[in-house]
CSV table of C-alpha atoms in Angstrom, one decimal:
chain,number,residue,atom,x,y,z
A,9,MET,CA,41.0,73.0,-27.3
A,10,LEU,CA,41.7,76.0,-25.0
A,11,MET,CA,45.5,76.4,-24.6
A,12,THR,CA,47.3,78.8,-22.4
A,13,ASP,CA,50.7,80.4,-23.2
A,14,ALA,CA,53.3,79.4,-20.6
A,15,ILE,CA,57.0,79.1,-20.1
A,16,LEU,CA,58.8,75.7,-19.9
A,17,ILE,CA,61.9,76.2,-17.8
A,18,THR,CA,64.7,73.6,-18.0
A,19,ILE,CA,67.6,73.3,-15.6
A,20,ILE,CA,70.4,70.8,-16.3
A,21,ALA,CA,72.7,70.3,-13.3
A,22,GLU,CA,74.8,67.8,-11.4
A,23,ARG,CA,72.7,65.2,-9.7
A,24,LEU,CA,73.8,66.3,-6.2
A,25,LEU,CA,71.9,69.5,-6.7
A,26,LYS,CA,68.6,67.7,-7.2
A,27,LYS,CA,67.0,68.4,-3.8
A,28,GLN,CA,68.2,72.0,-3.6
A,29,LEU,CA,67.0,72.8,-7.1
A,30,THR,CA,63.6,71.3,-6.7
A,31,GLU,CA,63.1,73.1,-3.4
A,32,LEU,CA,64.3,76.3,-5.0
A,33,ILE,CA,61.8,76.2,-7.9
A,34,VAL,CA,58.9,75.3,-5.7
A,35,GLU,CA,59.8,78.1,-3.3
A,36,LYS,CA,59.9,80.5,-6.3
A,37,GLY,CA,56.4,79.4,-7.3
A,38,ALA,CA,56.5,76.3,-9.5
A,39,LYS,CA,53.5,74.1,-8.8
A,40,GLY,CA,55.2,70.9,-10.0
A,41,TYR,CA,58.2,69.6,-11.9
A,42,THR,CA,59.5,66.7,-13.8
A,43,ILE,CA,63.0,65.2,-13.4
A,44,THR,CA,64.8,63.1,-16.0
A,45,ASP,CA,68.2,61.4,-15.5
A,46,ALA,CA,70.8,62.6,-18.0
A,47,SER,CA,74.4,62.7,-18.7
A,48,GLY,CA,76.5,65.2,-20.5
A,49,GLU,CA,79.6,67.0,-21.3
A,50,GLY,CA,80.1,70.7,-20.9
A,51,SER,CA,82.6,73.5,-21.6
A,52,ARG,CA,84.2,74.2,-18.3
A,53,GLY,CA,87.6,73.2,-19.3
A,54,ILE,CA,87.4,69.9,-17.4
A,55,ARG,CA,88.5,66.8,-19.1
A,56,ALA,CA,85.6,64.8,-20.5
A,57,SER,CA,86.6,61.7,-18.5
A,58,GLU,CA,86.1,63.6,-15.3
A,59,PHE,CA,83.2,65.8,-16.2
A,60,GLU,CA,81.0,63.5,-18.1
A,61,GLY,CA,78.7,62.3,-15.5
A,62,ARG,CA,75.3,62.0,-14.0
A,63,ASN,CA,73.1,65.0,-14.3
A,64,ILE,CA,69.5,65.7,-13.9
A,65,LYS,CA,67.2,67.6,-16.2
A,66,LEU,CA,64.6,69.4,-14.2
A,67,GLU,CA,61.6,70.9,-16.0
A,68,ALA,CA,58.7,73.0,-14.9
A,69,ILE,CA,55.8,74.8,-16.5
A,70,VAL,CA,55.5,78.3,-15.0
A,71,ASN,CA,54.4,81.8,-15.8
A,72,GLN,CA,56.9,84.5,-16.9
A,73,GLU,CA,57.1,86.0,-13.4
A,74,VAL,CA,58.0,82.7,-11.7
A,75,ALA,CA,60.4,81.9,-14.6
A,76,ASN,CA,62.3,85.1,-13.9
A,77,LYS,CA,62.5,84.4,-10.2
A,78,ILE,CA,63.9,80.9,-10.8
A,79,LEU,CA,66.4,82.2,-13.4
A,80,THR,CA,67.6,84.9,-11.1
A,81,ALA,CA,67.9,82.5,-8.1
A,82,VAL,CA,69.6,79.8,-10.1
A,83,SER,CA,72.1,82.2,-11.6
A,84,GLU,CA,73.0,83.9,-8.3
A,85,THR,CA,73.3,80.7,-6.4
A,86,TYR,CA,74.9,78.1,-8.7
A,87,PHE,CA,76.4,79.6,-11.8
A,88,GLU,CA,79.7,80.5,-10.3
A,89,ASN,CA,80.6,77.1,-8.9
A,90,TYR,CA,78.5,74.5,-10.7
A,91,ALA,CA,78.0,73.4,-14.3
A,92,VAL,CA,74.4,74.5,-14.5
A,93,ILE,CA,72.5,75.1,-17.8
A,94,THR,CA,69.2,77.0,-17.7
A,95,TYR,CA,66.9,77.9,-20.6
A,96,THR,CA,63.3,78.7,-21.3
A,97,GLU,CA,60.9,77.9,-24.1
A,98,ASN,CA,57.4,79.2,-25.0
A,99,VAL,CA,54.8,76.4,-24.8
A,100,LYS,CA,51.0,76.1,-24.9
A,101,VAL,CA,49.5,74.1,-22.1
A,102,VAL,CA,46.1,72.5,-21.5
A,103,ARG,CA,44.5,73.5,-18.2
A,104,GLY,CA,47.0,76.3,-17.7
A,105,ASP,CA,45.3,77.4,-14.4
A,106,LYS,CA,46.9,74.4,-12.8
A,107,TYR,CA,50.4,75.6,-13.3
A,108,LEU,CA,50.4,79.4,-13.6
B,31,MET,CA,68.7,72.8,-45.0
B,32,LEU,CA,64.9,72.6,-45.7
B,33,MET,CA,63.0,72.6,-42.4
B,34,THR,CA,59.3,72.1,-41.9
B,35,ASP,CA,57.2,73.8,-39.1
B,36,ALA,CA,55.7,71.2,-36.9
B,37,ILE,CA,54.3,70.7,-33.4
B,38,LEU,CA,56.2,68.8,-30.7
B,39,ILE,CA,53.5,67.5,-28.3
B,40,THR,CA,54.6,66.3,-24.8
B,41,ILE,CA,52.5,64.2,-22.5
B,42,ILE,CA,53.7,63.5,-18.9
B,43,ALA,CA,51.7,60.9,-17.1
B,44,GLU,CA,51.8,58.0,-14.6
B,45,ARG,CA,53.7,55.0,-16.0
B,46,LEU,CA,50.7,52.8,-15.9
B,47,LEU,CA,49.2,54.8,-18.8
B,48,LYS,CA,52.1,54.2,-21.1
B,49,LYS,CA,50.4,51.6,-23.4
B,50,GLN,CA,47.1,53.4,-23.5
B,51,LEU,CA,48.6,56.8,-24.3
B,52,THR,CA,50.9,55.5,-27.0
B,53,GLU,CA,48.0,53.7,-28.6
B,54,LEU,CA,45.9,56.9,-28.3
B,55,ILE,CA,48.4,59.1,-30.1
B,56,VAL,CA,49.1,56.6,-32.9
B,57,GLU,CA,45.3,56.3,-33.4
B,58,LYS,CA,45.0,60.1,-33.6
B,59,GLY,CA,47.7,60.2,-36.3
B,60,ALA,CA,51.2,60.4,-34.8
B,61,LYS,CA,53.6,58.5,-36.9
B,62,GLY,CA,56.1,57.8,-34.1
B,63,TYR,CA,56.9,58.7,-30.6
B,64,THR,CA,59.7,58.8,-28.0
B,65,ILE,CA,59.4,57.8,-24.4
B,66,THR,CA,61.6,58.8,-21.5
B,67,ASP,CA,61.4,57.7,-17.9
B,68,ALA,CA,60.8,60.6,-15.5
B,69,SER,CA,59.8,61.3,-12.0
B,70,GLY,CA,58.0,64.3,-10.7
B,71,GLU,CA,55.8,66.1,-8.2
B,72,GLY,CA,52.5,67.8,-9.0
B,73,SER,CA,49.9,70.0,-7.5
B,74,ARG,CA,47.1,67.6,-6.8
B,75,GLY,CA,47.2,68.0,-3.1
B,76,ILE,CA,48.8,64.7,-2.5
B,77,ARG,CA,51.8,64.5,-0.2
B,78,ALA,CA,55.1,64.4,-2.0
B,79,SER,CA,56.1,61.1,-0.4
B,80,GLU,CA,53.1,59.4,-2.0
B,81,PHE,CA,52.9,61.3,-5.2
B,82,GLU,CA,56.5,61.5,-6.2
B,83,GLY,CA,56.8,58.5,-8.5
B,84,ARG,CA,57.5,57.0,-11.8
B,85,ASN,CA,56.2,58.8,-14.8
B,86,ILE,CA,56.7,58.7,-18.5
B,87,LYS,CA,57.4,61.6,-20.8
B,88,LEU,CA,55.9,60.8,-24.2
B,89,GLU,CA,56.8,63.0,-27.1
B,90,ALA,CA,55.7,63.1,-30.7
B,91,ILE,CA,56.2,65.4,-33.7
B,92,VAL,CA,52.9,66.0,-35.5
B,93,ASN,CA,51.0,68.6,-37.4
B,94,GLN,CA,48.5,71.0,-35.8
B,95,GLU,CA,45.5,68.9,-36.7
B,96,VAL,CA,46.9,65.7,-35.1
B,97,ALA,CA,48.0,67.8,-32.1
B,98,ASN,CA,44.5,69.0,-31.6
B,99,LYS,CA,43.0,65.6,-31.8
B,100,ILE,CA,45.5,64.2,-29.3
B,101,LEU,CA,45.0,67.2,-26.9
B,102,THR,CA,41.2,66.7,-27.0
B,103,ALA,CA,41.4,63.0,-26.5
B,104,VAL,CA,43.9,63.2,-23.6
B,105,SER,CA,41.9,65.9,-21.9
B,106,GLU,CA,38.6,64.1,-22.2
B,107,THR,CA,39.9,60.7,-21.2
B,108,TYR,CA,42.5,61.4,-18.5
B,109,PHE,CA,42.4,64.8,-17.0
B,110,GLU,CA,39.7,64.1,-14.4
B,111,ASN,CA,41.3,61.2,-12.8
B,112,TYR,CA,45.0,61.2,-13.6
B,113,ALA,CA,47.9,63.6,-13.1
B,114,VAL,CA,48.5,64.2,-16.7
B,115,ILE,CA,50.4,67.2,-18.1
B,116,THR,CA,50.2,68.1,-21.8
B,117,TYR,CA,51.8,70.9,-23.7
B,118,THR,CA,52.9,71.8,-27.2
B,119,GLU,CA,55.9,73.6,-28.7
B,120,ASN,CA,56.7,74.9,-32.2
B,121,VAL,CA,59.6,73.1,-33.7
B,122,LYS,CA,61.3,72.9,-37.1
B,123,VAL,CA,62.0,69.4,-38.3
B,124,VAL,CA,64.2,67.9,-41.0
B,125,ARG,CA,62.3,65.6,-43.4
B,126,GLY,CA,58.9,66.8,-42.2
B,127,ASP,CA,57.1,64.6,-44.7
B,128,LYS,CA,57.9,61.6,-42.5
B,129,TYR,CA,55.9,62.9,-39.5
B,130,LEU,CA,53.2,65.2,-40.8
C,219,MET,CA,67.7,88.6,-16.2
C,220,LEU,CA,69.6,88.9,-19.4
C,221,MET,CA,68.6,86.1,-21.8
C,222,THR,CA,70.1,85.3,-25.2
C,223,ASP,CA,68.2,83.8,-28.1
C,224,ALA,CA,69.6,80.4,-29.0
C,225,ILE,CA,68.7,77.1,-30.8
C,226,LEU,CA,68.0,73.9,-28.9
C,227,ILE,CA,68.8,71.1,-31.4
C,228,THR,CA,67.6,67.6,-30.6
C,229,ILE,CA,68.7,64.4,-32.2
C,230,ILE,CA,66.9,61.1,-31.5
C,231,ALA,CA,68.8,58.1,-32.7
C,232,GLU,CA,69.6,54.5,-32.1
C,233,ARG,CA,72.0,54.1,-29.2
C,234,LEU,CA,74.8,52.6,-31.2
C,235,LEU,CA,75.2,56.1,-32.8
C,236,LYS,CA,75.9,57.8,-29.5
C,237,LYS,CA,79.6,58.2,-29.9
C,238,GLN,CA,79.5,59.2,-33.5
C,239,LEU,CA,76.8,61.7,-33.0
C,240,THR,CA,78.3,63.4,-30.0
C,241,GLU,CA,81.6,63.7,-31.9
C,242,LEU,CA,79.8,65.1,-34.9
C,243,ILE,CA,78.1,67.8,-33.0
C,244,VAL,CA,81.2,68.9,-31.1
C,245,GLU,CA,83.1,68.9,-34.4
C,246,LYS,CA,80.5,71.2,-35.9
C,247,GLY,CA,80.7,73.6,-33.0
C,248,ALA,CA,78.5,72.5,-30.1
C,249,LYS,CA,80.2,73.4,-26.8
C,250,GLY,CA,78.4,70.8,-24.8
C,251,TYR,CA,75.5,68.4,-24.9
C,252,THR,CA,73.0,66.4,-22.8
C,253,ILE,CA,72.1,62.8,-23.4
C,254,THR,CA,69.0,61.1,-22.2
C,255,ASP,CA,68.0,57.4,-22.6
C,256,ALA,CA,64.8,56.9,-24.5
C,257,SER,CA,62.8,54.3,-26.3
C,258,GLY,CA,60.4,54.8,-29.2
C,259,GLU,CA,58.6,53.6,-32.3
C,260,GLY,CA,58.9,55.1,-35.7
C,261,SER,CA,57.5,55.0,-39.1
C,262,ARG,CA,60.1,53.1,-41.2
C,263,GLY,CA,57.8,50.2,-41.9
C,264,ILE,CA,59.5,48.0,-39.4
C,265,ARG,CA,57.3,46.0,-37.1
C,266,ALA,CA,57.1,47.6,-33.6
C,267,SER,CA,58.4,44.5,-31.9
C,268,GLU,CA,61.7,44.8,-33.8
C,269,PHE,CA,62.0,48.5,-33.9
C,270,GLU,CA,60.9,49.5,-30.5
C,271,GLY,CA,64.2,49.8,-28.8
C,272,ARG,CA,66.8,51.7,-27.1
C,273,ASN,CA,67.4,55.2,-28.3
C,274,ILE,CA,69.3,58.2,-27.2
C,275,LYS,CA,68.0,61.8,-27.1
C,276,LEU,CA,70.9,64.1,-27.7
C,277,GLU,CA,70.4,67.8,-27.0
C,278,ALA,CA,72.6,70.8,-27.5
C,279,ILE,CA,72.3,74.6,-27.3
C,280,VAL,CA,73.9,76.3,-30.2
C,281,ASN,CA,73.6,79.3,-32.5
C,282,GLN,CA,71.9,79.1,-35.8
C,283,GLU,CA,75.1,78.6,-37.8
C,284,VAL,CA,76.2,75.6,-35.8
C,285,ALA,CA,72.6,74.3,-35.9
C,286,ASN,CA,72.7,74.4,-39.7
C,287,LYS,CA,76.0,72.6,-39.8
C,288,ILE,CA,74.8,69.9,-37.5
C,289,LEU,CA,71.5,69.5,-39.4
C,290,THR,CA,73.3,69.2,-42.7
C,291,ALA,CA,75.8,66.7,-41.4
C,292,VAL,CA,73.3,64.5,-39.7
C,293,SER,CA,71.0,64.5,-42.7
C,294,GLU,CA,73.8,63.6,-45.1
C,295,THR,CA,75.4,60.9,-43.0
C,296,TYR,CA,72.5,59.1,-41.2
C,297,PHE,CA,69.1,59.8,-42.8
C,298,GLU,CA,69.3,57.2,-45.5
C,299,ASN,CA,70.2,54.2,-43.3
C,300,TYR,CA,69.2,55.1,-39.8
C,301,ALA,CA,66.0,56.0,-37.9
C,302,VAL,CA,67.2,59.5,-36.9
C,303,ILE,CA,64.9,62.4,-35.9
C,304,THR,CA,66.3,65.9,-35.8
C,305,TYR,CA,64.5,69.1,-34.8
C,306,THR,CA,65.2,72.6,-33.5
C,307,GLU,CA,63.4,74.9,-31.1
C,308,ASN,CA,63.9,78.5,-30.2
C,309,VAL,CA,65.0,79.0,-26.6
C,310,LYS,CA,66.3,81.7,-24.4
C,311,VAL,CA,69.4,80.9,-22.4
C,312,VAL,CA,71.1,82.4,-19.4
C,313,ARG,CA,74.8,83.1,-20.0
C,314,GLY,CA,74.5,82.6,-23.7
C,315,ASP,CA,78.2,83.4,-24.3
C,316,LYS,CA,79.0,80.0,-22.9
C,317,TYR,CA,77.2,78.1,-25.7
C,318,LEU,CA,77.1,80.3,-28.7
């Protein structure tokens, strides 16, 4: 099975950012994405009862260049005022030409 | 803590394939799986309003041989006619003998 | 983009363990977590019709030391009597100082 190295980028954010974030990652070059509903608690000094809430987990398979563009844009736009988590993982994907 | 190297295989597909895909991965050797509901948009040239829909994210921890069998079977059976995404990641698992 | 190496630890467990497990990982040093609803089937010799049920997938970004503490505690406390899956992945995270 021919597999291609790729980056899985994950963004966890408040649900109200769903539309903005999906538009952002497509604009930066992601060819698709998957969204899962999630909840969570973070470390922003807000009481759990207020902060624990409805989040989305947005995932996309991209190449390193697109990953870098998304990471930069998300950091610059959201990190100061929103509880956003972003991380990347190395994956191997079938039919990599569809995503990269 | 003794950890074992393993493969986390992820399959994202239309929800109607849930039963078929879980049966396929168990048949190929997966000893368990986790299913999460998801939504998404892909790159098959379908308008977002039609395509954005209900997907499942199916995950299993397997060894490389089982991963290869699943990847081959999923590719041959579903890739031509369905919007299926499949990728693998390297993980370290506790009590690896249960899965591998 | 400055990225920091980190560990993504995932715990999949029966939903009734949600509160205990989130308290455990925070106690061991996790600075936040994300919870997703999931379902699944495992390999404990229980019939699928009984076992297939409502699980949670609990994820946290931590350093290796915290990961080890969580893995040890989860193993010692839950592995004998519960269907718990725990694995780790290497990730790269933006603003790693927030989590590690």
